Structures are given as structure tokens and as C-alpha cells.
């Protein structure tokens, strides 16, 4: 038997190749400048901004309430979460108390949206890994959530449902029953997803031990949401800094537990999303049982002028922390509106962890972060 | 409590009723407007298309492979339209990952100035004949970012030589996309391929 | 990697793939699992709150300019002239459907609720101009003539009231077009 | 775990730096800001991160604010251990906004600082990656400044 060829002998010249901005597996218009040595990536530098739409500038130029439709476009997979986060932030700034029912409705739609967002994340992640079927199944269930939202607010994707001081409409009759029906239908399907693909040998082999992030690194680099929890660190803003009615609800913070491979690898981040859907269904069921009656809109003047001040509010959206830093000078529009998003910080660590992986693992890494480009670019 | 998937009822219509379409689809605001605008312009000329053209056009219209090109919100509707509930494949529209195999560019999502050159390059890479459908408010006029944004291209027709069909909506429902694709198919059937002078 | 591990890897892969394919087949062959809506032949019944294309009932519009001010992207433009009884009369009400983002803020704020969302969503066009919808159907001359007629009518009523020594009863304003 | 209030955190800062920390800004501000001179931002941040009672290990956000006559850089920090938070703010002159980088303290600052430089034009001295991130490299101006004038066109395309 001959001697195995050493890695040094195989070393070739380095290449610089562009991945994106139009590439089917980069989840949008992300461009990566890869420096590769054969199949091994020695450096991957994300180049963002291909979807920079200037949302922060728009926030300074339109009135407080009119910025609401733009938050839908901030994270189009989880428009409800962004809507509600912005509304909560402005209410915190202006010191508005919103009716009890509106809080519960917001939590209900946020959690439903978290399910639908994770479904696309799961589906497109599997599609990137070479299994197209899960995408179809994920979107099949997402359609149901979309229909529910269309019943509530009339749009499938850009909801514009939350308002400063409550929500725009009360729940339509029959909505809670339909939601319950959806929960009954959806909960067994999560197990089916696991049977379908999660423990598939090929998927596991492509994900385990890839892109390992330790909890310490994850905090240092500012990761949040499922990406941070995948590293085994139980940090959820719904628990750490509770807002709305989350303290009254019973749910677990899902963390990665090194099911296959090392703690903090792609597979852990994948599994956190799957288990989070289960927790969201749990929250939705509790909300359905406990939602009180009453008005859904507080009294807010039509020309809304919050007092001068500054406020930073953060909420847990499916991609991590969505934070709004608002500065008001007492006028009809924001003086400064800064949005902090989870995907942007996930791109921060990308350059570090993509050293030495194969090109095909880059796709797994992007998929496991579940980034969404309007959030990174805003 | 939870019923197993086996006992489920058919999930074709989760929430809403699905009914057969009426023989005459009710005209909405926009379609009435089209008639008025066309009447002002004097209407479209009638093109006589020969048998060979008919055959070529028929082939082209039923294999409109589209580029999987999604930048923003409309891209999710593109995924949902391509998936099982709406299923663009029924019209011969199959997604392709590379522009070299695509016939149709559906510009799904906002195009920024940084992205504009790439869109032009993608368009140039597509083989002839190629068609462009501008989907959603962002690519028709700039949409939500028309007024206050400094980095959004105000309409894809400013950077591409021609746009065949505009589909309004923000984002348009997948049904509206299908209608747009069918509109393009009708347009293709009217095309005259032979007897035209080469420019 | 030993031979035992190699074989167990392969067998595990085969088993997990077979499990997944079983689910795929179940959905593939069961007619109950059909989800496709055959769109041009079938349609979904839209819910009440659907935010489709906007429609303004110009007969009921009171020309308060609220929708124009509320729209974050200025996609509504309206023009009006003074009517006979000091009320404004619409001469043009345009919505650029190619720019409208269907947020529904204008509908919410409309005082007479004349601006509504329809459930229409299909409207692909071949040019950008076709997407700018004009809701006032009459041209300017017709509207002016109607206002003049209304003014004459008002003057006549005032004269009659003066003759009778009573307060004038204003007739309904026909300048906004007929009700449908 | 011992959650401290903003006042207590400020007292600790005051005890360490004396006059280095200017003031605590609490009025209608949530979370309160400790205002520090720009020159000492690195030492303050390092102390915030490493002091065992504070342990601010999570940098949440860096935002630049244009106050027309001056710039402010606001840092929001959070402790995952003690679960308290505070803001740190530095005021910069409008004509030459330069501040030392904090990416040696928290790695999360790299992208946040790049973004602040790109959109607001605040230069972070000693940054390991001082380039534009969201806008193209040849873009003129910093759009989030209040005196930004929208350009007429970019590469021949009308804006």
C-alpha cells in the first residue's frame, strides 16, 4: 500500500471566486468573496448591501404610525414579529398602556409567525442540503398560517397588523377555532418532519461538526436567537427580559444539546428551530385557552407625538434579537430610528467560522444561520 | 387531543372555500382601467400569425422556464407559488437556478443601485428569446421605497431594455403571478417571428 | 474506519432514507393529500378583510385629502375645484397601483369610508401607465357644467325661498356624479 | 447573579475612573446612559466587560446619532450573567467625528462600527475593517446624516 499523500503536497494556488449576489442557496442577494484552495475555503468574506433600502432613513422621514408597513419589509418571513416589536418599542417610548386583549393577540400572531418562519427556514435549509421535498412540505403548512393571517388582517405576507396602541382589527369570528385546528394538525407533523429528514444519515453527516461556535464565542460576536441557543446557551429575550404577556406563559427555552456531533454545530442550530416550533405551538394553545375579552385598541391621538426621549426595546424574533433604538424629539416623526437585527450579527461571525471548511459547507453554514437579507441590509 | 395525520380531512382548502371560477371572471378596477387607457391610445394592432409561427409560439409559451431570482419579499411568494398549492409548473414554468437556462426573468423583489448592474448582467446572460415580468410594486415603480429611499432603483424598466408584463401588488398573490404568466403567454402567441426585418 | 462501521453507516443511511421515502410516497399517492388549487378554473373565496386593489366611490368621497396625507409613499393624487355650495368637487382621483403597497392606512382613516379595498388581485398590464387608475370618469368640462347647473339651481331655490320668506332648502348635490 | 441598577453601575464607573466619566443621563431615557469622553471609551468598555460585578459581555447595539451640531455614539451593553444593562454614550464634534474602536473589547463591534461608519460617517480609529459595508464603495456621502442631500444619479441611473 502506498503512503497517503500529505495535505501539503495537495496544496494548490489560491483562487478567489464570487458566490452570489445571485445564487440560489444564499437566501437572497448575499455575496461572498471566497478565497479557496481547491475545495477548501481559506477565507469567506461576506459582502452585504445588495438589498440596502434605507429603512432607517425612511423611519426618520415618515410619521411614527406610517413606518409600520415598512417593518413588514424588514423581515418578510416574520412580519408580525417586526410589526409588534416596533409597536412595543414606540409604546415603551411614549408610555402607552395597551389593552390586555391586544397583548394576547400580538403574542398569538407572533408565535404563529415564528412557526411559519421556521418552516421556511427548515424547508429552504433542507433544499440547500439537497432534499427538495421538505421545502414543499414546509410551504404547505406555511400556507395554512398565511391563510389564517389573511383572515385576520387581509394580507398574506406584508401584514401591517399591529398599531401603536393595539392591533388594527379584533380577531375575526372562528379564528381561534381554526387556529386550534391548525395546532392539532401541525403538532404531529413535527414528528413526521423528524422521521422524514432530521435523522437522515446524509443530512446528519453534512451538518454535524460543521461550523462549531462555542457559547463564549457566540456571545462575544453578538449572536442571538436560535443561533446563540444552538451553542447551548439558554438566552431568550422572552425569558431574560420579559415583555408583553410572556411571563404569564409556560414554555421552555430550547437549547442545543449536541444530539449528533459537537455542541454548537449546524445540526444543533437546525434542531433548535425544529423544537422551537413545538414550543410555539404550546404557547399558541395557551393563548387560545386564556385570551381575555375586551377592546383591542388604546386611545391614541390621530396625530401621534410621543414625548422627547430615547428608548431601546428588544424583542425575540425568529432570527434573534430585533431591537429598535428610537429617539424622539417630540415631533410627528422619529429623530433617529436604528434597527438592530439578528441576521446582521450572524454575518459578523461568518468570516471567522468559515475558515477551513469545504465550499459545500458554506451553503450549510448560511442555511443554519437562517439569515434573511433585508434584515442584514435593511 | 391531537388527531393523527391519518384522520385528517383533505387539506386542499384549509381556511377558505375553493369554488369553480365563474364563466366570466368579474372585472376589477384595474382591468376596467386598461380598457380605458387602450381606448385612448387607439388599441393594439392585429397581427396575423402564420402556422409556423403558431407552432413556435406554442412551444415557447409552454416552456417558460423562469430564473429563480428572488431578492426580497416577493421571493417568498415565488417560493410559495412554485410549491404545491399554486404550482407554476402547471403552466410549463419551471424554476432554473442559472440564467443560461432561463427564458423568463421574474424580478421578484427590490432592486437597489448596488444590485442594478448584476441584474443587467443576469439579463444579458439569458438566451434569446427572453421575457421580463416585473413583479410587485418595488420593481414596477420603486413601490414603498419610491419616495424616501436613496438606494432603490425606481422601476426595473430603467435598467432593462424591455419589460413585457407588469404584475402589481405588494407582493402579488400567487394567483396574480399565474395571471401574469398567462398574460405573457397570450403575448407570446401574438408574436410574429418570420417576415420581420432584422434590425 | 473499520469495515463494521462502514457497513453500519450504509445500512443506517438506507433505513433513514427508506423512512423518509415512505412519507413522501404517502403524500404522493394519497388523493386526499392533494393541495393544488387549479387557479384559473378554481378560485378561493377571499375573506372579508382582504386587502386587494383600492377602489374609491367618488360619489361618496368628501375630498378631505386625508388619504393623500396618510399615504407614506404618495401614491394617491387628487385634484378638486370649488363646487357651487362651497364644497370641493373631485376632478381627478388617481391611484398608482404599481406603487401602492396595500398597507391599508388610507382605508382606515377615510372618514366617509368611500375608499375601500376590493378583493381583486389580478391586473397584470403591459405598460406602466395602465396601472395608474383614474376613478373620476367624467372630464373636466362635464363637471364644470354640472357645477354651473347646480349653482343655477341653488340660486333659483334661494330666490324661491326669498319669495316665500322661508329658509332655503338646498337640493342634494349632484356634482359628484350619480350614485351607483 | 446580581442585577445592579443603572445608578449602582454608574457609581462603580465613577469609583474607577473618577472624572473620566462625565454624567449619568436618566431622564426619559431607557436604558440610562453613562456619558463618557470619546478618548476613554476603550478603557470604560474594557472595565465594563471585565469587572466581575458588571460583566457586560454582550454588545447589543452601536448607533450613531446626528444631533446637527454634534454626533453621539450610543453603545447598548448587556450582561448575560447578571442580566442588567446600560448605555454608554460619547459625544463627538460635528466637523471631525473620530472615536477609538471597541472591537478589541467585543468582536460584535466590527460590523456595527462598519455600519455606523457607512451610514453616519463616524470614523472608528484603529478598527480592523474600516470599510463601507452596505452602500457601494464609490457612494458619496453618508445618508443618515441630517444634512445629506440625495444624489441625482448613481452610475447613470436616476435616483
JSON list of N, CA and C in Angstrom, two decimals, chain B residues 28-40 166 168 179 183, chain C residues 122-127 129-133:
[
{"chain": "B", "resi": 28, "resn": "UNK", "atom": "N", "xyz": [-62.18, 43.71, -12.33]},
{"chain": "B", "resi": 28, "resn": "UNK", "atom": "CA", "xyz": [-61.88, 44.59, -11.21]},
{"chain": "B", "resi": 28, "resn": "UNK", "atom": "C", "xyz": [-61.45, 45.96, -11.71]},
{"chain": "B", "resi": 29, "resn": "UNK", "atom": "N", "xyz": [-61.12, 46.80, -10.73]},
{"chain": "B", "resi": 29, "resn": "UNK", "atom": "CA", "xyz": [-60.81, 48.19, -11.03]},
{"chain": "B", "resi": 29, "resn": "UNK", "atom": "C", "xyz": [-59.77, 48.33, -12.13]},
{"chain": "B", "resi": 30, "resn": "UNK", "atom": "N", "xyz": [-58.73, 47.49, -12.03]},
{"chain": "B", "resi": 30, "resn": "UNK", "atom": "CA", "xyz": [-57.61, 47.68, -12.94]},
{"chain": "B", "resi": 30, "resn": "UNK", "atom": "C", "xyz": [-57.97, 47.31, -14.36]},
{"chain": "B", "resi": 31, "resn": "UNK", "atom": "N", "xyz": [-58.71, 46.20, -14.51]},
{"chain": "B", "resi": 31, "resn": "UNK", "atom": "CA", "xyz": [-58.99, 45.76, -15.87]},
{"chain": "B", "resi": 31, "resn": "UNK", "atom": "C", "xyz": [-59.88, 46.75, -16.60]},
{"chain": "B", "resi": 32, "resn": "UNK", "atom": "N", "xyz": [-60.79, 47.41, -15.84]},
{"chain": "B", "resi": 32, "resn": "UNK", "atom": "CA", "xyz": [-61.60, 48.46, -16.46]},
{"chain": "B", "resi": 32, "resn": "UNK", "atom": "C", "xyz": [-60.71, 49.59, -16.93]},
{"chain": "B", "resi": 33, "resn": "UNK", "atom": "N", "xyz": [-59.70, 49.88, -16.10]},
{"chain": "B", "resi": 33, "resn": "UNK", "atom": "CA", "xyz": [-58.79, 50.97, -16.44]},
{"chain": "B", "resi": 33, "resn": "UNK", "atom": "C", "xyz": [-58.00, 50.66, -17.70]},
{"chain": "B", "resi": 34, "resn": "UNK", "atom": "N", "xyz": [-57.60, 49.37, -17.85]},
{"chain": "B", "resi": 34, "resn": "UNK", "atom": "CA", "xyz": [-56.82, 49.00, -19.03]},
{"chain": "B", "resi": 34, "resn": "UNK", "atom": "C", "xyz": [-57.61, 49.33, -20.30]},
{"chain": "B", "resi": 35, "resn": "UNK", "atom": "N", "xyz": [-58.90, 48.99, -20.27]},
{"chain": "B", "resi": 35, "resn": "UNK", "atom": "CA", "xyz": [-59.72, 49.23, -21.46]},
{"chain": "B", "resi": 35, "resn": "UNK", "atom": "C", "xyz": [-59.75, 50.71, -21.80]},
{"chain": "B", "resi": 36, "resn": "UNK", "atom": "N", "xyz": [-59.84, 51.52, -20.71]},
{"chain": "B", "resi": 36, "resn": "UNK", "atom": "CA", "xyz": [-59.93, 52.95, -20.96]},
{"chain": "B", "resi": 36, "resn": "UNK", "atom": "C", "xyz": [-58.62, 53.48, -21.55]},
{"chain": "B", "resi": 37, "resn": "UNK", "atom": "N", "xyz": [-57.51, 53.05, -20.96]},
{"chain": "B", "resi": 37, "resn": "UNK", "atom": "CA", "xyz": [-56.22, 53.53, -21.45]},
{"chain": "B", "resi": 37, "resn": "UNK", "atom": "C", "xyz": [-55.99, 53.08, -22.87]},
{"chain": "B", "resi": 38, "resn": "UNK", "atom": "N", "xyz": [-56.37, 51.83, -23.17]},
{"chain": "B", "resi": 38, "resn": "UNK", "atom": "CA", "xyz": [-56.16, 51.33, -24.52]},
{"chain": "B", "resi": 38, "resn": "UNK", "atom": "C", "xyz": [-57.05, 52.05, -25.51]},
{"chain": "B", "resi": 39, "resn": "UNK", "atom": "N", "xyz": [-58.25, 52.41, -25.06]},
{"chain": "B", "resi": 39, "resn": "UNK", "atom": "CA", "xyz": [-59.16, 53.14, -25.95]},
{"chain": "B", "resi": 39, "resn": "UNK", "atom": "C", "xyz": [-58.55, 54.50, -26.29]},
{"chain": "B", "resi": 40, "resn": "UNK", "atom": "N", "xyz": [-57.92, 55.15, -25.31]},
{"chain": "B", "resi": 40, "resn": "UNK", "atom": "CA", "xyz": [-57.28, 56.44, -25.56]},
{"chain": "B", "resi": 40, "resn": "UNK", "atom": "C", "xyz": [-56.14, 56.30, -26.55]},
{"chain": "B", "resi": 166, "resn": "UNK", "atom": "N", "xyz": [-46.28, 43.73, -16.37]},
{"chain": "B", "resi": 166, "resn": "UNK", "atom": "CA", "xyz": [-46.18, 44.26, -15.02]},
{"chain": "B", "resi": 166, "resn": "UNK", "atom": "C", "xyz": [-47.26, 43.61, -14.16]},
{"chain": "B", "resi": 168, "resn": "UNK", "atom": "N", "xyz": [-48.97, 44.11, -10.63]},
{"chain": "B", "resi": 168, "resn": "UNK", "atom": "CA", "xyz": [-49.00, 44.94, -9.44]},
{"chain": "B", "resi": 168, "resn": "UNK", "atom": "C", "xyz": [-49.39, 44.14, -8.20]},
{"chain": "B", "resi": 179, "resn": "UNK", "atom": "N", "xyz": [-51.71, 34.76, -13.30]},
{"chain": "B", "resi": 179, "resn": "UNK", "atom": "CA", "xyz": [-52.38, 35.59, -14.29]},
{"chain": "B", "resi": 179, "resn": "UNK", "atom": "C", "xyz": [-51.36, 36.34, -15.13]},
{"chain": "B", "resi": 183, "resn": "UNK", "atom": "N", "xyz": [-50.82, 36.05, -19.05]},
{"chain": "B", "resi": 183, "resn": "UNK", "atom": "CA", "xyz": [-50.81, 37.25, -19.87]},
{"chain": "B", "resi": 183, "resn": "UNK", "atom": "C", "xyz": [-49.62, 37.23, -20.83]},
{"chain": "C", "resi": 122, "resn": "UNK", "atom": "N", "xyz": [-55.97, 40.36, -9.58]},
{"chain": "C", "resi": 122, "resn": "UNK", "atom": "CA", "xyz": [-55.34, 40.14, -10.88]},
{"chain": "C", "resi": 122, "resn": "UNK", "atom": "C", "xyz": [-55.40, 41.43, -11.66]},
{"chain": "C", "resi": 123, "resn": "UNK", "atom": "N", "xyz": [-54.30, 41.83, -12.21]},
{"chain": "C", "resi": 123, "resn": "UNK", "atom": "CA", "xyz": [-54.33, 43.05, -13.00]},
{"chain": "C", "resi": 123, "resn": "UNK", "atom": "C", "xyz": [-53.01, 43.28, -13.70]},
{"chain": "C", "resi": 124, "resn": "UNK", "atom": "N", "xyz": [-52.47, 42.24, -14.34]},
{"chain": "C", "resi": 124, "resn": "UNK", "atom": "CA", "xyz": [-51.19, 42.44, -15.00]},
{"chain": "C", "resi": 124, "resn": "UNK", "atom": "C", "xyz": [-51.40, 43.26, -16.26]},
{"chain": "C", "resi": 125, "resn": "UNK", "atom": "N", "xyz": [-50.45, 44.11, -16.53]},
{"chain": "C", "resi": 125, "resn": "UNK", "atom": "CA", "xyz": [-50.60, 45.01, -17.66]},
{"chain": "C", "resi": 125, "resn": "UNK", "atom": "C", "xyz": [-49.33, 44.98, -18.49]},
{"chain": "C", "resi": 126, "resn": "UNK", "atom": "N", "xyz": [-49.38, 45.66, -19.63]},
{"chain": "C", "resi": 126, "resn": "UNK", "atom": "CA", "xyz": [-48.20, 45.69, -20.48]},
{"chain": "C", "resi": 126, "resn": "UNK", "atom": "C", "xyz": [-47.44, 46.99, -20.38]},
{"chain": "C", "resi": 127, "resn": "UNK", "atom": "N", "xyz": [-48.05, 48.00, -19.81]},
{"chain": "C", "resi": 127, "resn": "UNK", "atom": "CA", "xyz": [-47.33, 49.26, -19.65]},
{"chain": "C", "resi": 127, "resn": "UNK", "atom": "C", "xyz": [-47.53, 49.77, -18.23]},
{"chain": "C", "resi": 129, "resn": "UNK", "atom": "N", "xyz": [-48.22, 52.87, -17.48]},
{"chain": "C", "resi": 129, "resn": "UNK", "atom": "CA", "xyz": [-49.26, 53.90, -17.39]},
{"chain": "C", "resi": 129, "resn": "UNK", "atom": "C", "xyz": [-50.62, 53.29, -17.08]},
{"chain": "C", "resi": 130, "resn": "UNK", "atom": "N", "xyz": [-50.80, 52.06, -17.57]},
{"chain": "C", "resi": 130, "resn": "UNK", "atom": "CA", "xyz": [-52.11, 51.43, -17.36]},
{"chain": "C", "resi": 130, "resn": "UNK", "atom": "C", "xyz": [-52.39, 51.20, -15.89]},
{"chain": "C", "resi": 131, "resn": "UNK", "atom": "N", "xyz": [-51.35, 51.19, -15.09]},
{"chain": "C", "resi": 131, "resn": "UNK", "atom": "CA", "xyz": [-51.55, 50.89, -13.67]},
{"chain": "C", "resi": 131, "resn": "UNK", "atom": "C", "xyz": [-51.97, 52.10, -12.87]},
{"chain": "C", "resi": 132, "resn": "UNK", "atom": "N", "xyz": [-51.93, 53.26, -13.48]},
{"chain": "C", "resi": 132, "resn": "UNK", "atom": "CA", "xyz": [-52.41, 54.46, -12.77]},
{"chain": "C", "resi": 132, "resn": "UNK", "atom": "C", "xyz": [-53.91, 54.57, -13.02]},
{"chain": "C", "resi": 133, "resn": "UNK", "atom": "N", "xyz": [-54.66, 54.34, -11.99]},
{"chain": "C", "resi": 133, "resn": "UNK", "atom": "CA", "xyz": [-56.11, 54.25, -12.16]},
{"chain": "C", "resi": 133, "resn": "UNK", "atom": "C", "xyz": [-56.74, 55.59, -11.86]}
]
